[in-house]
Every structure is written in structure tokens, then in C-alpha cells.
mmCIF file of C-alpha atoms in Angstrom:
data_model
loop_
_atom_site.group_PDB
_atom_site.id
_atom_site.type_symbol
_atom_site.label_atom_id
_atom_site.label_comp_id
_atom_site.label_asym_id
_atom_site.label_seq_id
_atom_site.Cartn_x
_atom_site.Cartn_y
_atom_site.Cartn_z
ATOM 1 C CA MET A 5 96.181 21.356 107.516
ATOM 2 C CA PRO A 6 92.563 22.613 107.452
ATOM 3 C CA HIS A 7 91.375 25.575 105.332
ATOM 4 C CA ASP A 8 90.742 28.567 107.098
ATOM 5 C CA VAL A 9 87.352 28.763 105.278
ATOM 6 C CA ILE A 10 85.567 26.479 102.790
ATOM 7 C CA VAL A 11 82.813 28.299 100.613
ATOM 8 C CA VAL A 12 80.051 25.896 99.379
ATOM 9 C CA GLY A 13 78.780 27.595 96.161
ATOM 10 C CA GLY A 14 80.922 29.880 93.910
ATOM 11 C CA GLY A 15 77.853 32.209 92.753
ATOM 12 C CA TYR A 16 78.008 36.000 93.496
ATOM 13 C CA ALA A 17 77.373 35.773 97.146
ATOM 14 C CA GLY A 18 80.108 33.006 97.556
ATOM 15 C CA MET A 19 82.495 34.829 95.479
ATOM 16 C CA ALA A 20 81.786 38.217 97.514
ATOM 17 C CA ALA A 21 82.253 36.148 100.535
ATOM 18 C CA ALA A 22 85.582 34.697 99.508
ATOM 19 C CA LEU A 23 87.136 38.079 98.289
ATOM 20 C CA GLN A 24 86.989 39.876 101.473
ATOM 21 C CA LEU A 25 88.764 36.553 103.253
ATOM 22 C CA LEU A 26 91.338 36.314 100.253
ATOM 23 C CA ARG A 27 92.060 40.101 100.980
ATOM 24 C CA ALA A 28 92.721 39.137 104.535
ATOM 25 C CA ARG A 29 95.201 36.681 103.507
ATOM 26 C CA ARG A 30 93.210 33.820 104.611
ATOM 27 C CA ASP A 31 93.183 30.575 102.975
ATOM 28 C CA VAL A 32 90.034 29.972 101.295
ATOM 29 C CA LEU A 33 88.449 26.854 99.210
ATOM 30 C CA VAL A 34 85.586 27.377 96.949
ATOM 31 C CA ILE A 35 83.519 24.607 95.836
ATOM 32 C CA ASP A 36 80.937 24.961 93.034
ATOM 33 C CA ALA A 37 78.781 22.878 91.157
ATOM 34 C CA GLY A 38 78.175 25.547 88.330
ATOM 35 C CA GLU A 39 74.696 25.827 88.686
ATOM 36 C CA ARG A 40 73.869 29.623 89.028
ATOM 37 C CA ARG A 41 70.125 30.484 89.803
ATOM 38 C CA ASN A 42 70.277 33.068 86.757
ATOM 39 C CA ARG A 43 71.867 30.631 84.184
ATOM 40 C CA PHE A 44 68.517 30.719 82.067
ATOM 41 C CA ALA A 45 68.768 34.672 81.685
ATOM 42 C CA ASP A 46 71.104 36.302 79.032
ATOM 43 C CA ARG A 47 71.188 39.490 80.585
ATOM 44 C CA SER A 48 71.709 40.774 84.405
ATOM 45 C CA HIS A 49 70.297 44.306 85.473
ATOM 46 C CA GLY A 50 70.508 46.376 88.516
ATOM 47 C CA PHE A 51 73.883 45.479 89.525
ATOM 48 C CA LEU A 52 75.988 48.733 89.631
ATOM 49 C CA GLY A 53 78.867 48.649 86.868
ATOM 50 C CA PHE A 54 77.573 45.581 85.116
ATOM 51 C CA ASP A 55 73.867 46.561 84.252
ATOM 52 C CA GLY A 56 72.775 44.725 81.156
ATOM 53 C CA GLU A 57 75.838 42.288 81.100
ATOM 54 C CA ASN A 58 75.691 38.519 80.481
ATOM 55 C CA PRO A 59 75.444 37.003 83.888
ATOM 56 C CA ALA A 60 77.880 34.033 82.826
ATOM 57 C CA ALA A 61 80.401 36.985 81.946
ATOM 58 C CA ILE A 62 79.884 38.701 85.285
ATOM 59 C CA ALA A 63 80.564 35.454 87.135
ATOM 60 C CA ALA A 64 83.729 34.591 84.944
ATOM 61 C CA THR A 65 85.160 38.061 85.538
ATOM 62 C CA ALA A 66 84.676 37.656 89.388
ATOM 63 C CA ARG A 67 86.307 34.323 89.501
ATOM 64 C CA ARG A 68 89.288 35.733 87.323
ATOM 65 C CA GLN A 69 89.536 38.270 89.976
ATOM 66 C CA LEU A 70 89.758 35.803 92.858
ATOM 67 C CA GLU A 71 92.026 33.543 91.045
ATOM 68 C CA ALA A 72 94.632 36.497 91.333
ATOM 69 C CA TYR A 73 94.726 35.763 94.905
ATOM 70 C CA PRO A 74 97.466 32.979 95.984
ATOM 71 C CA THR A 75 95.302 31.718 98.946
ATOM 72 C CA LEU A 76 92.341 30.630 96.883
ATOM 73 C CA SER A 77 91.880 27.320 95.827
ATOM 74 C CA TRP A 78 88.660 26.355 93.552
ATOM 75 C CA VAL A 79 87.140 22.926 93.340
ATOM 76 C CA GLU A 80 84.301 22.203 90.430
ATOM 77 C CA ASP A 81 82.253 19.598 92.171
ATOM 78 C CA ARG A 82 79.106 18.924 94.209
ATOM 79 C CA VAL A 83 79.343 18.634 97.949
ATOM 80 C CA THR A 84 77.747 15.393 98.997
ATOM 81 C CA GLY A 85 78.386 15.631 102.794
ATOM 82 C CA ALA A 86 79.049 18.004 105.535
ATOM 83 C CA SER A 87 79.627 17.566 109.132
ATOM 84 C CA GLY A 88 81.518 19.186 112.217
ATOM 85 C CA THR A 89 81.497 22.181 114.014
ATOM 86 C CA GLN A 90 83.542 25.125 114.580
ATOM 87 C CA ASP A 91 87.355 24.832 113.979
ATOM 88 C CA ASP A 92 86.540 21.198 113.000
ATOM 89 C CA PHE A 93 84.219 20.777 109.638
ATOM 90 C CA MET A 94 84.532 18.222 107.382
ATOM 91 C CA VAL A 95 83.254 18.432 103.412
ATOM 92 C CA THR A 96 82.859 15.918 101.045
ATOM 93 C CA THR A 97 82.349 15.675 97.292
ATOM 94 C CA ALA A 98 81.053 13.640 94.417
ATOM 95 C CA ALA A 99 84.397 13.089 93.286
ATOM 96 C CA GLY A 100 85.690 11.869 96.416
ATOM 97 C CA GLY A 101 87.158 14.701 97.875
ATOM 98 C CA ARG A 102 87.534 15.346 101.786
ATOM 99 C CA HIS A 103 88.260 18.754 102.821
ATOM 100 C CA THR A 104 88.475 20.248 106.353
ATOM 101 C CA THR A 105 87.948 23.786 107.549
ATOM 102 C CA ARG A 106 87.740 25.948 110.516
ATOM 103 C CA ARG A 107 84.848 27.796 109.210
ATOM 104 C CA LEU A 108 82.159 27.095 106.443
ATOM 105 C CA ILE A 109 80.111 29.400 104.434
ATOM 106 C CA LEU A 110 77.126 28.188 102.642
ATOM 107 C CA ALA A 111 76.256 30.130 99.575
ATOM 108 C CA THR A 112 74.486 27.799 97.417
ATOM 109 C CA GLY A 113 71.518 29.978 96.514
ATOM 110 C CA VAL A 114 67.946 28.380 95.988
ATOM 111 C CA ALA A 115 66.190 26.453 93.233
ATOM 112 C CA ASP A 116 62.759 27.862 91.910
ATOM 113 C CA THR A 117 59.869 25.607 91.945
ATOM 114 C CA LEU A 118 57.586 26.904 89.402
ATOM 115 C CA PRO A 119 53.687 26.043 89.135
ATOM 116 C CA ASP A 120 52.866 23.408 86.613
ATOM 117 C CA LEU A 121 51.909 25.493 83.775
ATOM 118 C CA PRO A 122 52.632 24.284 80.181
ATOM 119 C CA GLY A 123 55.131 26.624 78.335
ATOM 120 C CA LEU A 124 56.161 28.421 81.679
ATOM 121 C CA ALA A 125 59.594 26.488 82.155
ATOM 122 C CA GLU A 126 60.772 27.214 78.496
ATOM 123 C CA ARG A 127 60.206 30.906 78.908
ATOM 124 C CA TRP A 128 61.697 31.277 82.571
ATOM 125 C CA GLY A 129 64.532 33.907 82.632
ATOM 126 C CA ARG A 130 63.661 34.966 78.951
ATOM 127 C CA SER A 131 60.047 36.144 78.918
ATOM 128 C CA ALA A 132 58.864 35.112 82.293
ATOM 129 C CA PHE A 133 60.277 36.427 85.583
ATOM 130 C CA HIS A 134 60.099 36.934 89.258
ATOM 131 C CA CYS A 135 61.532 40.284 89.808
ATOM 132 C CA PRO A 136 60.531 43.328 88.045
ATOM 133 C CA TYR A 137 63.620 45.457 89.084
ATOM 134 C CA CYS A 138 65.514 42.678 87.476
ATOM 135 C CA HIS A 139 63.582 42.856 84.070
ATOM 136 C CA GLY A 140 60.854 45.307 84.248
ATOM 137 C CA TYR A 141 62.495 48.179 82.460
ATOM 138 C CA GLU A 142 63.428 46.175 79.296
ATOM 139 C CA LEU A 143 59.579 45.452 78.678
ATOM 140 C CA ASP A 144 59.406 49.164 77.767
ATOM 141 C CA LYS A 145 55.923 49.818 79.635
ATOM 142 C CA GLY A 146 54.371 47.188 77.314
ATOM 143 C CA PRO A 147 51.558 45.017 78.783
ATOM 144 C CA VAL A 148 52.528 42.979 81.715
ATOM 145 C CA ALA A 149 51.030 39.559 82.966
ATOM 146 C CA VAL A 150 50.963 38.441 86.599
ATOM 147 C CA ILE A 151 50.002 34.894 86.924
ATOM 148 C CA ALA A 152 49.061 34.220 90.645
ATOM 149 C CA THR A 153 50.711 31.145 92.617
ATOM 150 C CA GLY A 154 49.638 32.230 95.864
ATOM 151 C CA GLN A 155 49.093 35.167 98.294
ATOM 152 C CA THR A 156 52.638 36.570 97.625
ATOM 153 C CA SER A 157 51.601 37.273 94.098
ATOM 154 C CA LEU A 158 49.335 40.061 95.290
ATOM 155 C CA HIS A 159 52.594 41.962 96.035
ATOM 156 C CA GLN A 160 53.643 41.573 92.359
ATOM 157 C CA GLY A 161 50.210 42.545 91.166
ATOM 158 C CA LEU A 162 50.324 45.685 93.063
ATOM 159 C CA PHE A 163 54.086 46.473 92.063
ATOM 160 C CA LEU A 164 53.926 45.770 88.256
ATOM 161 C CA PRO A 165 51.853 48.504 87.088
ATOM 162 C CA GLU A 166 54.960 50.802 87.646
ATOM 163 C CA TRP A 167 56.364 48.838 84.721
ATOM 164 C CA GLY A 168 53.373 48.635 82.299
ATOM 165 C CA PRO A 169 49.604 48.217 82.041
ATOM 166 C CA THR A 170 48.949 44.838 84.237
ATOM 167 C CA THR A 171 46.512 41.961 83.928
ATOM 168 C CA PHE A 172 46.419 40.007 87.389
ATOM 169 C CA PHE A 173 45.314 36.251 86.706
ATOM 170 C CA THR A 174 44.167 34.830 89.819
ATOM 171 C CA ASN A 175 44.371 31.081 87.990
ATOM 172 C CA ALA A 176 42.607 29.404 90.905
ATOM 173 C CA SER A 177 45.468 29.913 92.988
ATOM 174 C CA ILE A 178 44.364 33.094 95.311
ATOM 175 C CA ASP A 179 41.044 34.006 96.795
ATOM 176 C CA LEU A 180 41.012 37.728 96.125
ATOM 177 C CA THR A 181 38.815 40.000 98.895
ATOM 178 C CA GLY A 182 36.865 42.854 97.667
ATOM 179 C CA GLU A 183 39.556 44.794 99.358
ATOM 180 C CA ASN A 184 42.082 43.185 97.351
ATOM 181 C CA ARG A 185 40.330 43.789 94.059
ATOM 182 C CA ALA A 186 39.896 47.440 94.975
ATOM 183 C CA GLU A 187 43.682 47.734 95.772
ATOM 184 C CA LEU A 188 44.575 46.298 92.291
ATOM 185 C CA ALA A 189 42.149 48.506 90.538
ATOM 186 C CA ALA A 190 43.547 51.506 92.140
ATOM 187 C CA ARG A 191 46.935 50.561 90.956
ATOM 188 C CA GLY A 192 45.416 50.078 87.541
ATOM 189 C CA ALA A 193 45.945 46.420 87.338
ATOM 190 C CA THR A 194 43.013 44.320 85.618
ATOM 191 C CA VAL A 195 41.898 41.155 87.339
ATOM 192 C CA GLU A 196 41.366 38.054 85.175
ATOM 193 C CA ASP A 197 39.680 35.009 86.732
ATOM 194 C CA VAL A 198 39.303 32.503 83.955
ATOM 195 C CA PRO A 199 42.342 29.989 84.559
ATOM 196 C CA VAL A 200 45.286 30.183 82.291
ATOM 197 C CA GLU A 201 45.585 26.868 80.367
ATOM 198 C CA ARG A 202 49.283 27.295 78.662
ATOM 199 C CA LEU A 203 51.803 29.869 77.665
ATOM 200 C CA GLU A 204 52.810 30.165 73.962
ATOM 201 C CA GLY A 205 55.046 32.712 71.536
ATOM 202 C CA THR A 206 57.116 35.062 73.339
ATOM 203 C CA ALA A 207 54.680 36.035 76.203
ATOM 204 C CA ASP A 208 51.148 34.790 75.008
ATOM 205 C CA VAL A 209 48.817 33.718 77.639
ATOM 206 C CA ILE A 210 45.943 31.013 76.403
ATOM 207 C CA LEU A 211 43.174 30.821 78.747
ATOM 208 C CA ALA A 212 40.579 28.032 79.385
ATOM 209 C CA ASP A 213 37.935 29.701 77.497
ATOM 210 C CA GLY A 214 40.250 29.817 74.378
ATOM 211 C CA ARG A 215 41.177 33.758 74.501
ATOM 212 C CA ARG A 216 44.794 34.663 73.746
ATOM 213 C CA MET A 217 46.380 37.603 75.534
ATOM 214 C CA THR A 218 49.753 39.127 74.439
ATOM 215 C CA PHE A 219 52.334 40.520 76.809
ATOM 216 C CA ALA A 220 55.647 42.106 76.843
ATOM 217 C CA GLY A 221 56.582 39.765 79.873
ATOM 218 C CA ILE A 222 55.025 37.515 82.426
ATOM 219 C CA PHE A 223 55.767 37.652 86.147
ATOM 220 C CA VAL A 224 55.370 34.453 88.367
ATOM 221 C CA ALA A 225 56.095 34.086 92.031
ATOM 222 C CA PRO A 226 57.949 30.701 92.470
ATOM 223 C CA VAL A 227 58.238 28.861 95.484
ATOM 224 C CA THR A 228 62.076 28.619 96.643
ATOM 225 C CA ALA A 229 64.034 26.213 98.413
ATOM 226 C CA PRO A 230 68.026 25.973 99.221
ATOM 227 C CA ALA A 231 69.546 24.725 96.079
ATOM 228 C CA THR A 232 71.406 21.602 97.761
ATOM 229 C CA PRO A 233 70.601 19.858 101.189
ATOM 230 C CA VAL A 234 73.851 21.058 102.907
ATOM 231 C CA GLY A 235 71.954 22.773 105.441
ATOM 232 C CA GLU A 236 69.989 19.593 106.389
ATOM 233 C CA MET A 237 73.389 17.553 106.399
ATOM 234 C CA LEU A 238 74.436 19.872 108.889
ATOM 235 C CA ASP A 239 70.969 19.930 110.890
ATOM 236 C CA LEU A 240 70.567 23.674 110.506
ATOM 237 C CA VAL A 241 67.577 25.540 111.570
ATOM 238 C CA HIS A 242 65.266 26.748 108.523
ATOM 239 C CA ASP A 243 62.618 29.190 108.418
ATOM 240 C CA GLU A 244 59.376 28.725 106.361
ATOM 241 C CA THR A 245 58.515 32.076 104.502
ATOM 242 C CA PRO A 246 55.872 32.930 102.202
ATOM 243 C CA MET A 247 58.275 32.925 99.389
ATOM 244 C CA GLY A 248 59.675 29.439 100.372
ATOM 245 C CA ARG A 249 62.164 27.743 102.888
ATOM 246 C CA MET A 250 65.519 29.475 103.732
ATOM 247 C CA ILE A 251 68.167 28.918 106.313
ATOM 248 C CA ARG A 252 68.049 30.924 109.317
ATOM 249 C CA ALA A 253 71.140 33.242 109.947
ATOM 250 C CA ASP A 254 71.688 36.082 112.560
ATOM 251 C CA ASP A 255 72.931 39.597 111.864
ATOM 252 C CA THR A 256 76.437 38.109 111.287
ATOM 253 C CA ARG A 257 75.135 35.677 109.088
ATOM 254 C CA GLN A 258 76.070 32.927 111.548
ATOM 255 C CA THR A 259 73.411 30.010 111.363
ATOM 256 C CA SER A 260 72.301 27.945 114.354
ATOM 257 C CA LEU A 261 75.614 26.130 113.896
ATOM 258 C CA ALA A 262 78.772 27.764 115.557
ATOM 259 C CA GLY A 263 81.300 28.470 112.981
ATOM 260 C CA CYS A 264 78.673 27.880 110.083
ATOM 261 C CA PHE A 265 77.559 30.865 108.018
ATOM 262 C CA ALA A 266 75.271 31.389 105.217
ATOM 263 C CA CYS A 267 74.803 34.143 102.789
ATOM 264 C CA GLY A 268 72.892 35.084 99.525
ATOM 265 C CA ASP A 269 69.567 33.900 98.268
ATOM 266 C CA LEU A 270 69.313 30.853 100.585
ATOM 267 C CA ALA A 271 69.537 32.954 103.530
ATOM 268 C CA ARG A 272 67.786 36.226 102.900
ATOM 269 C CA PHE A 273 64.990 37.767 100.902
ATOM 270 C CA PRO A 274 64.384 39.433 98.626
ATOM 271 C CA HIS A 275 66.759 38.134 95.787
ATOM 272 C CA SER A 276 68.981 40.057 93.381
ATOM 273 C CA VAL A 277 72.568 39.860 92.225
ATOM 274 C CA SER A 278 73.329 43.126 93.860
ATOM 275 C CA LEU A 279 71.810 42.025 97.240
ATOM 276 C CA ALA A 280 73.574 38.638 96.924
ATOM 277 C CA VAL A 281 76.909 40.533 96.563
ATOM 278 C CA GLY A 282 76.365 42.802 99.476
ATOM 279 C CA ASP A 283 75.264 40.095 101.585
ATOM 280 C CA GLY A 284 78.296 37.951 100.629
ATOM 281 C CA ALA A 285 80.891 40.809 101.409
ATOM 282 C CA TRP A 286 79.484 41.383 104.758
ATOM 283 C CA THR A 287 79.468 37.477 105.573
ATOM 284 C CA GLY A 288 83.153 37.421 104.431
ATOM 285 C CA ALA A 289 83.867 40.160 106.676
ATOM 286 C CA GLN A 290 81.948 38.563 109.876
ATOM 287 C CA VAL A 291 83.513 35.206 108.931
ATOM 288 C CA HIS A 292 87.214 36.781 109.237
ATOM 289 C CA ARG A 293 86.171 38.565 112.574
ATOM 290 C CA SER A 294 85.157 35.182 113.897
ATOM 291 C CA LEU A 295 88.504 33.889 113.132
ATOM 292 C CA MET A 296 90.462 36.870 114.650
ATOM 293 C CA PHE A 297 88.553 36.621 117.881
#
């Protein structure tokens, strides 16, 4: 017998979607490879009721709560194949599993592509971030660096003075107009055009001319893309955005393929735990409606 719903991705959005369906007594299988996007961070902020908690602990608590529902199945595995259409999907996994389902929810999240800057990857999620709402408060109004990766970084540069004195490093990645520079200056941000050579210490920026500048935190806008190729396997329509590639989904979170839904970071922007959970809950309810009607 096919499952009512298979959720690919057991992160915050996927579990929130699954919860709504389990509470409707639907048979749900979650397939999860265990690679949360925020696995590099030791604290999660901005999620009501869990502000400041370890993100792995939040995920573990959520899973325990889902496991209290008897219609849940959970497989720790990686999806290697997906095909079919509404009421007749097939999902295969690396361990050889073959699972059928009436509805499919993709909640695999996204992967971040960081600029090739020595020292950045080691600090990602610890002293280098992408979201000021998630990490800005803890910098305690200390000096903030924004290292540009493209035009979207200008948005960060205009936002971050709210959290601390901001230096905007163009880093040969953005051509600021005179108007852009005036906007940054009006917000209190200082523009630095000398390229960044590397990061050191907790959040030290070493410039090509040898200067060292010390910051409380560094912000970088990564390019994102779906963390797995499941969307391509199903030939789903994707959108190219200034932030990266994402799966197109309508207001009910249904993709271009009937019966296949997408939620969380891989189908919306901006990204945060709170927004992923809300999007997942909405998606779960919409999938339930599709099963009823």
C-alpha cells in the first residue's frame, strides 16, 4: 500500500509539514539524510519558544514529538530517485529502499555556495553569517563586516548598521554607484574598496594591503541552490533569483508537478527556522486538503 505522503527532508519545514498530516491521521513517511543547513551553528535565534537553543536539540525534540504519532515512519537515508505523478509517486533511496506514495513533499532545504575566501568556511555559522535577525543581536552592537559577493550584498550593507558599526567591503564583487555609496553613508556604513585577502582569528579581516581589521561578526550573502537534485529528477520548474536557485511553488506550495509540493528554504526566501516551520505547517495542511478533495 502506498503512503499517503512522503516527506523528503526531515528538517524544520519537513517536520512541520509532517505534523499537520499526522494529526489528520494520515500515513506519513519522512526520509532524511541528516544534513540540516544550520548544523554548523551552536545556537538558533528568533524562533519563538526556542530562542538561543541548540538547533540540533530543537530538531531532536521535534522528531520525538512526531514519533508519538503511530502513523509516522522515518527512514534515515538519502533519496537517489523520484518519479511519477499525483497518486502514483515512487521514491528510491541509497540503501535500496523503494517507497510509493500518493503525495510528495520536498523539504530538503538548500546548500550554500560561499565565495572562495580563505578562512570563511571554517567560520561559517560561528562568526560569519548570512542573517542579521538570526545572529546580529549576539554581536552586542560590536563592529560588523559585510563582505560583498554581488548586488544582494548591498541589502546587507544597508541593513546591518542597525546591529553595529558596519564596514562594507566591495571586494571586487560589486560596482557601487555614487547613489549606492551615499545610501550606505546615510546609514552609517563605511565603504572599503581594498580587496579582502583572508579571514583570521574569530572575525578578523586581512586586506590585500596588509591591514587587519577586527570585527564582532562577518556577514556574507551566499548563493543558494536546492541541497539535493530531487527537483531535477521530477523535472520541476525552478526559478533563478538574486539569492540563487529555488523550486517554484504556488500559494498552496504545489510545484509544477501535480501532487508534488515544496516548502522551506528550497521554495521560498528569506530563510530562517521560524519561516521554514510556518511554511511547512501551511504546506502540510494544503497537502491534506488535496488528499481530501
